[in-house]
Short mmCIF file of C-alpha atoms and ligand atoms in Angstrom, two decimals:
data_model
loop_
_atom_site.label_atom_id
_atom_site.label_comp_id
_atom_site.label_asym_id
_atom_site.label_seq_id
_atom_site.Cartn_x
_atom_site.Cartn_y
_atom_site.Cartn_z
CA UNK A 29 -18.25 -24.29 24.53
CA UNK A 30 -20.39 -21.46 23.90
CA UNK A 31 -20.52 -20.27 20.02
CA UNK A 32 -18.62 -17.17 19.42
CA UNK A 33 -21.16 -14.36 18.93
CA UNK A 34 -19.94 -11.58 16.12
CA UNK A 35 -21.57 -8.41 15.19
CA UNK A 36 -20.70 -7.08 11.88
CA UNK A 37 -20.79 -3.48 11.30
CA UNK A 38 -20.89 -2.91 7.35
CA UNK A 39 -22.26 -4.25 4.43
CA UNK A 40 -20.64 -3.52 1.54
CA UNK A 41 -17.74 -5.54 -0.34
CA UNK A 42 -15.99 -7.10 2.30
CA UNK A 43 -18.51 -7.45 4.61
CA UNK A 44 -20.66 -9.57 1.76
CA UNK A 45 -16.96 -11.59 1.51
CA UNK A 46 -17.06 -12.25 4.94
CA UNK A 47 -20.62 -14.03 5.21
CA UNK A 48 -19.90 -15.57 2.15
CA UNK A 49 -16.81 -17.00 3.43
CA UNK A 50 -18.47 -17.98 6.62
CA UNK A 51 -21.14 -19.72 4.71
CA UNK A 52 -19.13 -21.46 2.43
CA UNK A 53 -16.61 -22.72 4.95
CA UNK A 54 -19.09 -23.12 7.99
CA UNK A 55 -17.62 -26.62 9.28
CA UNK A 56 -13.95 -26.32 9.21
CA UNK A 57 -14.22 -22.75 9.97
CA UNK A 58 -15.96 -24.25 13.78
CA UNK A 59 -14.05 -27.68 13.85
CA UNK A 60 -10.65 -24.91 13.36
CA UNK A 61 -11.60 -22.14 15.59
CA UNK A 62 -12.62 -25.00 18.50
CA UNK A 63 -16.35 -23.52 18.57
CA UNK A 64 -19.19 -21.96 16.37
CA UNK A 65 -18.93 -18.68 15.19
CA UNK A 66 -22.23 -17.00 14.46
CA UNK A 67 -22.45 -14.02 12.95
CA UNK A 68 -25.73 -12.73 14.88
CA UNK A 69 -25.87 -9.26 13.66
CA UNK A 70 -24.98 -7.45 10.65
CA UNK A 71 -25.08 -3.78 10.71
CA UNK A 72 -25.50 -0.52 8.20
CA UNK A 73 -26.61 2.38 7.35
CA UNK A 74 -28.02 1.42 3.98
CA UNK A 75 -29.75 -1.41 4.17
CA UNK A 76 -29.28 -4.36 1.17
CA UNK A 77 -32.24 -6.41 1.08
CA UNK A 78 -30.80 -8.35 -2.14
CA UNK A 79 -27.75 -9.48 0.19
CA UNK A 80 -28.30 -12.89 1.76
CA UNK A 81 -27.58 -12.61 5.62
CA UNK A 82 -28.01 -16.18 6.82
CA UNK A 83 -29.86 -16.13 9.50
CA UNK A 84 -28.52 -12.80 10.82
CA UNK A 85 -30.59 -10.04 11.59
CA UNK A 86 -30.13 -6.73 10.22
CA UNK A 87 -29.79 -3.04 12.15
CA UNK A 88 -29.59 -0.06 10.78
CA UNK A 89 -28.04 1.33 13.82
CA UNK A 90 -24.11 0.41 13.69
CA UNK A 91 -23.22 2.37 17.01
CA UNK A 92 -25.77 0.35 18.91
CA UNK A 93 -23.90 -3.27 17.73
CA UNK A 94 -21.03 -2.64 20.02
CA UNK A 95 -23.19 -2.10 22.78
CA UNK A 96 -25.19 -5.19 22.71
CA UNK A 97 -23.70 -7.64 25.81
CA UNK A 98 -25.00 -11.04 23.82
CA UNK A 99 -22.31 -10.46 21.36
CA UNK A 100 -18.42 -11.99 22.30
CA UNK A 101 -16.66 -9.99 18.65
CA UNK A 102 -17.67 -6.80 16.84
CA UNK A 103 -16.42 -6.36 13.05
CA UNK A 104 -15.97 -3.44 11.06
CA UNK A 105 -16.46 -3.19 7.92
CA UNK A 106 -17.81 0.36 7.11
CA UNK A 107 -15.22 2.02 6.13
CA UNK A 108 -14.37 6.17 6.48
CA UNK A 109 -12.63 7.34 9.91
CA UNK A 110 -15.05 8.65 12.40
CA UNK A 111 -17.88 6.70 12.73
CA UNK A 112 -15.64 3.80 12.15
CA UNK A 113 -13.13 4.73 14.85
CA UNK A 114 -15.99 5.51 16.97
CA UNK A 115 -17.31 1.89 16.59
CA UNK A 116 -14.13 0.12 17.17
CA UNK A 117 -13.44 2.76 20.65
CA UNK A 118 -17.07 1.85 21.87
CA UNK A 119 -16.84 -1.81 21.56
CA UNK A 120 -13.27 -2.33 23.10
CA UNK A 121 -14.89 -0.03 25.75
CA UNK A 122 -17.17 -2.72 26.28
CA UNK A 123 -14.59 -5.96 26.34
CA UNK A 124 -15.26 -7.19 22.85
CA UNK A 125 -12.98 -8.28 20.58
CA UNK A 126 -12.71 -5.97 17.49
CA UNK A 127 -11.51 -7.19 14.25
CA UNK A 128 -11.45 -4.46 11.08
CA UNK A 129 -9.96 -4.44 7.60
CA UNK A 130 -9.62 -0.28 8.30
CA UNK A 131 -6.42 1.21 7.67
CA UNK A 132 -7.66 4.63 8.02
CA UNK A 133 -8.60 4.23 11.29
CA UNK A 134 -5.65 2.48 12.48
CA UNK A 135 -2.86 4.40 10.47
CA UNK A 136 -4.62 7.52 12.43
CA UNK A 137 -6.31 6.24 15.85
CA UNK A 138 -4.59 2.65 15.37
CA UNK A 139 -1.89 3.46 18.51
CA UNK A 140 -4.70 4.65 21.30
CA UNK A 141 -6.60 1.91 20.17
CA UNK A 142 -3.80 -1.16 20.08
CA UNK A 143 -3.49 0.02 23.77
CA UNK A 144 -7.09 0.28 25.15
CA UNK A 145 -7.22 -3.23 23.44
CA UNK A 146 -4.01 -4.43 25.60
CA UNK A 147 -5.13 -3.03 28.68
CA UNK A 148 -8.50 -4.94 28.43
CA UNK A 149 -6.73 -8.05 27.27
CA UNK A 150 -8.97 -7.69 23.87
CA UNK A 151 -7.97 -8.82 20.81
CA UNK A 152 -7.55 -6.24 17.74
CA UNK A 153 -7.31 -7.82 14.66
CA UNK A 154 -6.56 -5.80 11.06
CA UNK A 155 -4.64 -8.56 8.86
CA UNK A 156 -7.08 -7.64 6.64
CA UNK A 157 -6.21 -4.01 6.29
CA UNK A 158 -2.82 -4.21 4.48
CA UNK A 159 -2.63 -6.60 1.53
CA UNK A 160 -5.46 -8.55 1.34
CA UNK A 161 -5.31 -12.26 2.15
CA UNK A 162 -1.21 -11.83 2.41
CA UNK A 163 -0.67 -12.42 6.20
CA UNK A 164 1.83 -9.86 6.50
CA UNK A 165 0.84 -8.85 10.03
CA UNK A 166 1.02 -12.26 11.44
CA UNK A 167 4.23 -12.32 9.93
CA UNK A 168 6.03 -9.89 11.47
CA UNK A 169 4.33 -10.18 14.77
CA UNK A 170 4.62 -13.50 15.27
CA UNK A 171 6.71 -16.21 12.40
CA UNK A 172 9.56 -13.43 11.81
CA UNK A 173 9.43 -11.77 15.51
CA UNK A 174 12.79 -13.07 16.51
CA UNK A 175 14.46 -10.57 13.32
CA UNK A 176 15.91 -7.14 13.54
CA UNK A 177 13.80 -5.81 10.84
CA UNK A 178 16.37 -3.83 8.22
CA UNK A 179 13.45 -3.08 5.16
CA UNK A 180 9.89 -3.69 4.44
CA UNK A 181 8.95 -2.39 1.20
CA UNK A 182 6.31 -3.91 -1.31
CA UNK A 183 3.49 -3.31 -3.40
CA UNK A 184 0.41 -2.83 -1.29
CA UNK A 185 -2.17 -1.25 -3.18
CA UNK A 186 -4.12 -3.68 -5.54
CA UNK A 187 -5.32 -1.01 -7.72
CA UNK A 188 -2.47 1.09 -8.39
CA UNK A 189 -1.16 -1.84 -9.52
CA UNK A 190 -3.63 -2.86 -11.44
CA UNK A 191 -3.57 0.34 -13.26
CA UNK A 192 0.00 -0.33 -14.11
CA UNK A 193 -0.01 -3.69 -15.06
CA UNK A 194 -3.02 -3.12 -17.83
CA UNK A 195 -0.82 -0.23 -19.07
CA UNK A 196 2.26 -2.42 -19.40
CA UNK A 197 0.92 -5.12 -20.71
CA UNK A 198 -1.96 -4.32 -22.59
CA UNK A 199 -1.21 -0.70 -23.38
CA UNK A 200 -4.70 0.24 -21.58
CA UNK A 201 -5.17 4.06 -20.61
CA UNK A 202 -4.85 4.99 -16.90
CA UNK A 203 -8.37 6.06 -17.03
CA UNK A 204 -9.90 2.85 -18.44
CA UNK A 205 -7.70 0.27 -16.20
CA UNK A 206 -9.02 2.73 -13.19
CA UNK A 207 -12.55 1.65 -14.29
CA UNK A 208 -11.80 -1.89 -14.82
CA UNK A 209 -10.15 -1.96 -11.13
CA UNK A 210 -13.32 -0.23 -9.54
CA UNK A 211 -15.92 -2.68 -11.30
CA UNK A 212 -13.69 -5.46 -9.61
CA UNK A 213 -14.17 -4.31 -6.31
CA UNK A 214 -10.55 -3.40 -5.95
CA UNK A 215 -10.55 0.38 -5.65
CA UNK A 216 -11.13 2.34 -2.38
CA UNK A 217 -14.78 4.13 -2.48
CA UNK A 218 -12.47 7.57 -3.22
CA UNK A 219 -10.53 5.96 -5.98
CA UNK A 220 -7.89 9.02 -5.24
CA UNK A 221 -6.65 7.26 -2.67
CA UNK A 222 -5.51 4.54 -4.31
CA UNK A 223 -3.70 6.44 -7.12
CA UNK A 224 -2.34 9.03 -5.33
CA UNK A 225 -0.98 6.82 -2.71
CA UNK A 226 -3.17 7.39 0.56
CA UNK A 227 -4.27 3.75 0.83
CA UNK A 228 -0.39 2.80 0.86
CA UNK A 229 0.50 5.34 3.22
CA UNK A 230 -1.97 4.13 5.72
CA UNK A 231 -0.92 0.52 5.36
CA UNK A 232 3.05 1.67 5.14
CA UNK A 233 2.64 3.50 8.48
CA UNK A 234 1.19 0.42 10.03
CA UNK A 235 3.98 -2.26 9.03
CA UNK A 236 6.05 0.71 9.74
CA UNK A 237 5.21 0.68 13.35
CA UNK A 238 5.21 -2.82 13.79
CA UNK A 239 8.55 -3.60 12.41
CA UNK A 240 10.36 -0.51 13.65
CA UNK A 241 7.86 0.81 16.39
CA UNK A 242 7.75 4.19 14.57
CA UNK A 243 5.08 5.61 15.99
CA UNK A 244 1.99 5.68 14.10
CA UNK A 245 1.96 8.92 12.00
CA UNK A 246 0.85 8.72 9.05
CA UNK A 247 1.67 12.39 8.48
CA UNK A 248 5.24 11.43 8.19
CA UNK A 249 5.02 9.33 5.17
CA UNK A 250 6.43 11.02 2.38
CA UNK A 251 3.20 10.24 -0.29
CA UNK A 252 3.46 10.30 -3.72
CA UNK A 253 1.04 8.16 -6.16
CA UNK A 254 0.98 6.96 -9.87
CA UNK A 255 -1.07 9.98 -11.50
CA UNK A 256 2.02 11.39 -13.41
CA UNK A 257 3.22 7.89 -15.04
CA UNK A 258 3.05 7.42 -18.44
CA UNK A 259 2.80 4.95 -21.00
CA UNK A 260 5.84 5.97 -22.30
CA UNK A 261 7.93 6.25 -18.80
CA UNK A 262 6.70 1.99 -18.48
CA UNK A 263 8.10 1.89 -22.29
CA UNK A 264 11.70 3.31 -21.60
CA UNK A 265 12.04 1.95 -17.83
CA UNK A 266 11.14 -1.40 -19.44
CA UNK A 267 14.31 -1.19 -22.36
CA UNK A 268 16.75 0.02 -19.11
CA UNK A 269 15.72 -3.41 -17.90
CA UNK A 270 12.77 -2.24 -14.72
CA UNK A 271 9.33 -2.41 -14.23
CA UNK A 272 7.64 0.81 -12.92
CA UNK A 273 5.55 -0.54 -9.61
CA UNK A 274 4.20 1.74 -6.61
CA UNK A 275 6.01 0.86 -3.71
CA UNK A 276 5.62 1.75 0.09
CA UNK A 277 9.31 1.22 1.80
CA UNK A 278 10.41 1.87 4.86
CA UNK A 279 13.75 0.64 5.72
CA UNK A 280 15.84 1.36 9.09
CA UNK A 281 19.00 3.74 8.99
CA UNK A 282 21.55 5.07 11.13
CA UNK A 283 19.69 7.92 11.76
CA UNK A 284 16.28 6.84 11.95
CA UNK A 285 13.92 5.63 9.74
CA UNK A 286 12.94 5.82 5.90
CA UNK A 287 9.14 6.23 5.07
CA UNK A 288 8.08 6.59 1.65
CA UNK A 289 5.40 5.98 -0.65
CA UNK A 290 5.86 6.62 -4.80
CA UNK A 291 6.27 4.74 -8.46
CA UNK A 292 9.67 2.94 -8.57
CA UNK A 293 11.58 1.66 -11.46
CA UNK A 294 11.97 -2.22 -9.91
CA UNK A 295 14.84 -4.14 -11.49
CA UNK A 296 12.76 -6.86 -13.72
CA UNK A 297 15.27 -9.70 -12.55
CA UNK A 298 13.87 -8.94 -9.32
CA UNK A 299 10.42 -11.10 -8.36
CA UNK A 300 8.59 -7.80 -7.04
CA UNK A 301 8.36 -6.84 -10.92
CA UNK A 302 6.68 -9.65 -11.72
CA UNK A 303 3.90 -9.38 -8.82
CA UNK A 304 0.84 -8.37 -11.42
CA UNK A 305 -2.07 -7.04 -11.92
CA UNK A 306 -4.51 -6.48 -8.12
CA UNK A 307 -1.78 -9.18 -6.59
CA UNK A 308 0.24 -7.29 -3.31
CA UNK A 309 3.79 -8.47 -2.34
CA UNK A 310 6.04 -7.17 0.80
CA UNK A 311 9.33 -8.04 0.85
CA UNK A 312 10.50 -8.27 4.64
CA UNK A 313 14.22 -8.52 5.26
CA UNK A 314 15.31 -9.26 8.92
CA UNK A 315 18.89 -9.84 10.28
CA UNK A 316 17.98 -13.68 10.53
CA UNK A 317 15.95 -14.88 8.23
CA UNK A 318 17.29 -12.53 5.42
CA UNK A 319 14.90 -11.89 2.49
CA UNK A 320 11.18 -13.29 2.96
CA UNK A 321 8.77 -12.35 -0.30
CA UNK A 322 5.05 -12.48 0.94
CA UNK A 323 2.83 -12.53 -2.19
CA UNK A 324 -1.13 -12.88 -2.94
CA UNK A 325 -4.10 -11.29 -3.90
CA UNK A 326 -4.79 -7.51 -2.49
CA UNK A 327 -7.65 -6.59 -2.86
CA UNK A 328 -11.04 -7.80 -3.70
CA UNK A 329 -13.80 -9.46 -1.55
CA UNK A 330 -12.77 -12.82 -0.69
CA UNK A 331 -9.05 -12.22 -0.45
CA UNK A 332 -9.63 -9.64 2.18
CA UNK A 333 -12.47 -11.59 3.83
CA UNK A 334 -10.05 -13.93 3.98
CA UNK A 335 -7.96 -12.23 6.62
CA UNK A 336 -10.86 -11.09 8.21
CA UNK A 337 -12.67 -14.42 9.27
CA UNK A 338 -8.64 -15.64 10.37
CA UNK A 339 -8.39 -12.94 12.78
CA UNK A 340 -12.15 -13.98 14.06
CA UNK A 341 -11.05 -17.32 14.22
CA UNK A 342 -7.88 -16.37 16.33
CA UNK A 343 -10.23 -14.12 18.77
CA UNK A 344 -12.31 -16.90 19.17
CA UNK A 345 -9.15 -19.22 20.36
CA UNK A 346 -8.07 -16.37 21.64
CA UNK A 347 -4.55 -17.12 21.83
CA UNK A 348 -3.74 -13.51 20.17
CA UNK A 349 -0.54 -11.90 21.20
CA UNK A 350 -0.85 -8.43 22.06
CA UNK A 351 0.15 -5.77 19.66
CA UNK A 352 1.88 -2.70 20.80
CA UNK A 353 2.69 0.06 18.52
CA UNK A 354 4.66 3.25 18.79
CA UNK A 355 6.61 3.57 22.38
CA UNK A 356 9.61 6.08 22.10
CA UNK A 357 9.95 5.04 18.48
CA UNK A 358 12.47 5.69 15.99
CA UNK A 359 12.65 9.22 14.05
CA UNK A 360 10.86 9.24 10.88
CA UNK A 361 13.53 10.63 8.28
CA UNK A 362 12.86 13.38 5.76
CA UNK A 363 12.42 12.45 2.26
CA UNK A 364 15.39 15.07 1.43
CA UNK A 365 17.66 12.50 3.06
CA UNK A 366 16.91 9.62 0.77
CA UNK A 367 19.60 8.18 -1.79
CA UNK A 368 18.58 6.55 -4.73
CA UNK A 369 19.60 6.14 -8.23
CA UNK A 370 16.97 8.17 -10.55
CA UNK A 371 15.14 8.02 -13.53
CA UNK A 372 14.64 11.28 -15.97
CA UNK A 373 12.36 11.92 -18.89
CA UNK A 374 13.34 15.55 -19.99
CA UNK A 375 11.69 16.76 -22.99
CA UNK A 376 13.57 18.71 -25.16
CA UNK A 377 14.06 20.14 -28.44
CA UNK A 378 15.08 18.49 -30.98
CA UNK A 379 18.87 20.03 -31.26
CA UNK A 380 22.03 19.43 -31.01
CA UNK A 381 23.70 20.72 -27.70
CA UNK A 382 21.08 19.48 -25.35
CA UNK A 383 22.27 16.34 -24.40
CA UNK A 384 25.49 17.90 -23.49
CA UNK A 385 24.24 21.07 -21.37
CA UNK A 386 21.74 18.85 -19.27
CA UNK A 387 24.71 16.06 -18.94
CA UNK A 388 27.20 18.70 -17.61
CA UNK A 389 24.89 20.39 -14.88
CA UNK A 390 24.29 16.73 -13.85
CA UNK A 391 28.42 16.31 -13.75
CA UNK A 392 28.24 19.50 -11.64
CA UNK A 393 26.36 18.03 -8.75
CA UNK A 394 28.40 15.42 -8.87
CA UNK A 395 25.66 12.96 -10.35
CA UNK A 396 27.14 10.49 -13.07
CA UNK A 397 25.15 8.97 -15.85
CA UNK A 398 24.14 5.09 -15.99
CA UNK A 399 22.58 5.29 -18.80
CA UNK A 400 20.79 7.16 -21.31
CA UNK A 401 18.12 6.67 -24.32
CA UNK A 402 17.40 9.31 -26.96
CA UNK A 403 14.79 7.25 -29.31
CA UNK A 404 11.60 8.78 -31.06
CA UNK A 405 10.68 5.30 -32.17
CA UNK A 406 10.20 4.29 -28.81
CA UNK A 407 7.48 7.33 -27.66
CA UNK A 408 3.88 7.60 -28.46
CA UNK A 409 2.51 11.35 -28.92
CA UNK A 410 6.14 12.44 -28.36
CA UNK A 411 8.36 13.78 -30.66
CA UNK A 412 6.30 14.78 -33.57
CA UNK A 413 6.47 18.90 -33.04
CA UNK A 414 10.11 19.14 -32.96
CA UNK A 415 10.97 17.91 -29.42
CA UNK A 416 12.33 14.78 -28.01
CA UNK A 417 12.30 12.74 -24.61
CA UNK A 418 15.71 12.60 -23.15
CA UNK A 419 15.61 9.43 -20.69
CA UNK A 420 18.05 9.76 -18.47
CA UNK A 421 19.33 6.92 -15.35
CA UNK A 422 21.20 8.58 -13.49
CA UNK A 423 23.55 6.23 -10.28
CA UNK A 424 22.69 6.75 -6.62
CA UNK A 425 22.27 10.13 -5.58
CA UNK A 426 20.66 12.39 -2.58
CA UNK A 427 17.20 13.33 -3.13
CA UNK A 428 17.74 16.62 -1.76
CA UNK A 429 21.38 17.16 -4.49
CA UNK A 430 19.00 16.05 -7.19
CA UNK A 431 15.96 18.44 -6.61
CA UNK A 432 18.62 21.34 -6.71
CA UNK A 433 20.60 19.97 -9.97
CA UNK A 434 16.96 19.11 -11.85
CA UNK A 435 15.44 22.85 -10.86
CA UNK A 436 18.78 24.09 -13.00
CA UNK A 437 17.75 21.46 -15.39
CA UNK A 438 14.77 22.81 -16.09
CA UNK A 439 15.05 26.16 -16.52
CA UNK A 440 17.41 25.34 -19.75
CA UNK A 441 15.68 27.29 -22.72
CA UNK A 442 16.29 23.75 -24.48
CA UNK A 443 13.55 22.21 -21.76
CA UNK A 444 9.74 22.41 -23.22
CA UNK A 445 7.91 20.55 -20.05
CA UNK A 446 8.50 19.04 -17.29
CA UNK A 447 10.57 16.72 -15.95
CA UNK A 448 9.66 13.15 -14.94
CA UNK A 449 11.68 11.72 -11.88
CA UNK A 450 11.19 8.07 -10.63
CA UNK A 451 13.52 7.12 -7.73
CA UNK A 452 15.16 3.78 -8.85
CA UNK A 453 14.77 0.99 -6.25
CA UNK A 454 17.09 -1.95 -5.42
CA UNK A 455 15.77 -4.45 -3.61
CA UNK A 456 17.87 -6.07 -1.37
CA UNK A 457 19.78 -9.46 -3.74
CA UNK A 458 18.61 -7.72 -7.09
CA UNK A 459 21.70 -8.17 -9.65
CA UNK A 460 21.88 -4.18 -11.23
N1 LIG B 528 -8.22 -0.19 -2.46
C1 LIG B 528 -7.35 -1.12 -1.84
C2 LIG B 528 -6.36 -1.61 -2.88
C3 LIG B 528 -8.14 -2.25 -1.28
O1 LIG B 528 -6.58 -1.37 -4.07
O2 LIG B 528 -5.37 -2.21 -2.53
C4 LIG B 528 -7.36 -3.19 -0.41
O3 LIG B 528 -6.89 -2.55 0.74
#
């Protein structure tokens, strides 16, 4: 058998995890994949003569890699939309296999593309653009394909949850666990993606269409990142018994179809609140196999390289199965629509009647009380100028009758900032 020729476009973190990977696993990577792969070409704009290409040879031209007829698979690994989309369109345009870790490009372009791909009988590969090394894609197109999906939610951005996790556990400010995340390779090269929620609203949209055949719109999610969390919301959520993780859920309704990225208060009996630090989990539950809890590393090089040289090895078997996205899919629902129980940080003087005048425009919308905390001990740089937090968890509610009660809420003389609200998520078998 001929080897497997593979053009890589990109050379930055993954794309150094992917020859690394190559290199270090060179013979069961060929005995595996049935013949040799050989990465012929790598490809960028800015060339890295420190970088180690193995016998490669370098371009600087990345649109002229998916032209070139020697070569059987092109990779990308640049990153950004255009030129990146650009890439992928020219090389399934001329019958090569494409494998990327973009989910940019395929939360935006991803359905025209999944189809020239299936009308050419080419492979598209993108395990690596949602979660890392977590094979979440082959999952639920191929081990779980027999289920009626009911809810895919999970944590799928490494960084954000990095972020968190220093925070929790070793009280670490949002700013310095940011840098920690980006020296590690984990952060996207706009770090505001990551913590206000882009990254997970691209990889949301994807599992999104592939569990529920939503079409691919990414301008339906409903985005919402970690920015506003504080050290003191991960303090209170954690003596209510929850962790506070970023979640991307969509879950199937009788009406259509939930799509949502923001922080959640997680139930810390639940596994999902122990998934720490860059590590990703998705929790898929389907009408057969019930509850399935995917877990592993993120982000990073290797972990996503990972994924990457897998779906190089399956285009080089090529016994892919075609993946089609978005026919006639399911309407996307409005975040107004979605019921949860809620979280509330209200700060407020520090008098008596306060409690009681927020509680009873609560009771008027009909929202009852779980439970509540009222403890300066508990806040840092709260409660020292004659205002306190009042932490409220409310039970299950409509977003759209909570917006309305919290706007009256707020407008209470007794109110001195603003309100923090973190939807409260139960995970399917969780015990609260
Ligand atoms: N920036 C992404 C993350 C990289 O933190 O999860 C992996 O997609």
């Amino acid at each position: 058998v001929e080897p497997l020729k593979v053009g890589i476009c990109g050379l930055g973190t993954v794309a150094q995890g992917v020859l690394s990977v190559i290199q270090k696993n060179t013979a069961l990577i060929n005995r595996r994949a049935g013949r040799i792969i050989e990465i012929s070409v790598v490809a960028s704009r800015n060339p890295r003569p420190e970088v180690d290409l193995h016998g490669a040879t370098f371009s600087n031209d990345i649109f002229e890699i998916p032209l070139r007829n020697e070569l059987d698979v092109i990779v990308e690994l640049i990153g950004g939309e255009d030129d990146a989309s650009k890439v992928i369109k020219l090389a399934l345009e001329n019958g090569k296999h494409v494998v990327t870790a973009n989910k940019a490009v395929m939360a935006i372009y991803g359905e025209k593309l999944l189809q020239a791909a299936s009308a050419s009988k080419l492979s598209l590969g993108f395990e690596g653009a949602i979660a890392g090394s977590v094979p979440i894609v082959m999952n639920l197109t191929e081990a779980l394909i027999a289920n009626e999906y009911e809810l895919i939610a999970g944590i799928i951005n490494g960084t954000s949850n990095y972020i968190l996790t220093a925070m929790e556990k070793e009280q670490k400010t949002f700013q310095d666990a940011l840098r920690e995340a980006q020296d590690l390779g984990y952060a996207e090269a706009d770090p505001k993606y990551d913590i206000e929620g882009v990254d997970a609203a691209h990889k949301l949209s994807i599992l999104s269409a592939l569990a529920f055949g939503t079409s691919l719109n990414f301008e339906k999610v409903h985005i919402e990142g970690i920015s506003s969390i504080t050290l003191n919301d991960i303090k209170y959520a954690e003596l209510l018994g929850y962790s506070v993780k970023h979640l991307g859920i969509t879950r199937r309704a009788e009406n259509g179809v939930e799509l949502r990225v923001h922080p959640c208060l997680v139930s810390s009996e639940h596994l999902m609140s122990r998934v720490e630090g860059s590590m990703n989990a998705v929790l898929v539950s389907g009408n057969a196999a019930g509850e399935t809890l995917l877990a592993g590393p993120g982000a990073g090089a290797l972990p996503t390289a990972s994924a990457v040289v897998g779906d190089i090895m399956r285009a080089a078997r090529s016994n892919f199965m075609p993946i089609t996205v978005g026919e006639s899919g399911p309407h996307i629902l409005p975040i107004a629509d979605a019921i949860n129980p809620h979280y509330l940080r209200i700060p407020s003087l520090d008098r008596t009647g306060v409690f009681a005048k927020v509680a009873t425009i609560l009771s008027d919308y009909n929202i009852s009380i779980d439970a509540a905390i009222q403890n300066e001990q508990i806040a840092v740089d709260e409660g020292d100028e004659g205002w306190v937090p009042i932490v409220i968890l409310t039970h299950a509610v409509s977003e759209s009758i909570m917006v309305e009660a919290l706007e009256k809420v707020q407008k209470l003389p007794d109110i001195v900032g603003s309100i923090t609200r973190i939807r409260v998520e139960h995970l399917g078998t969780d015990s609260k």
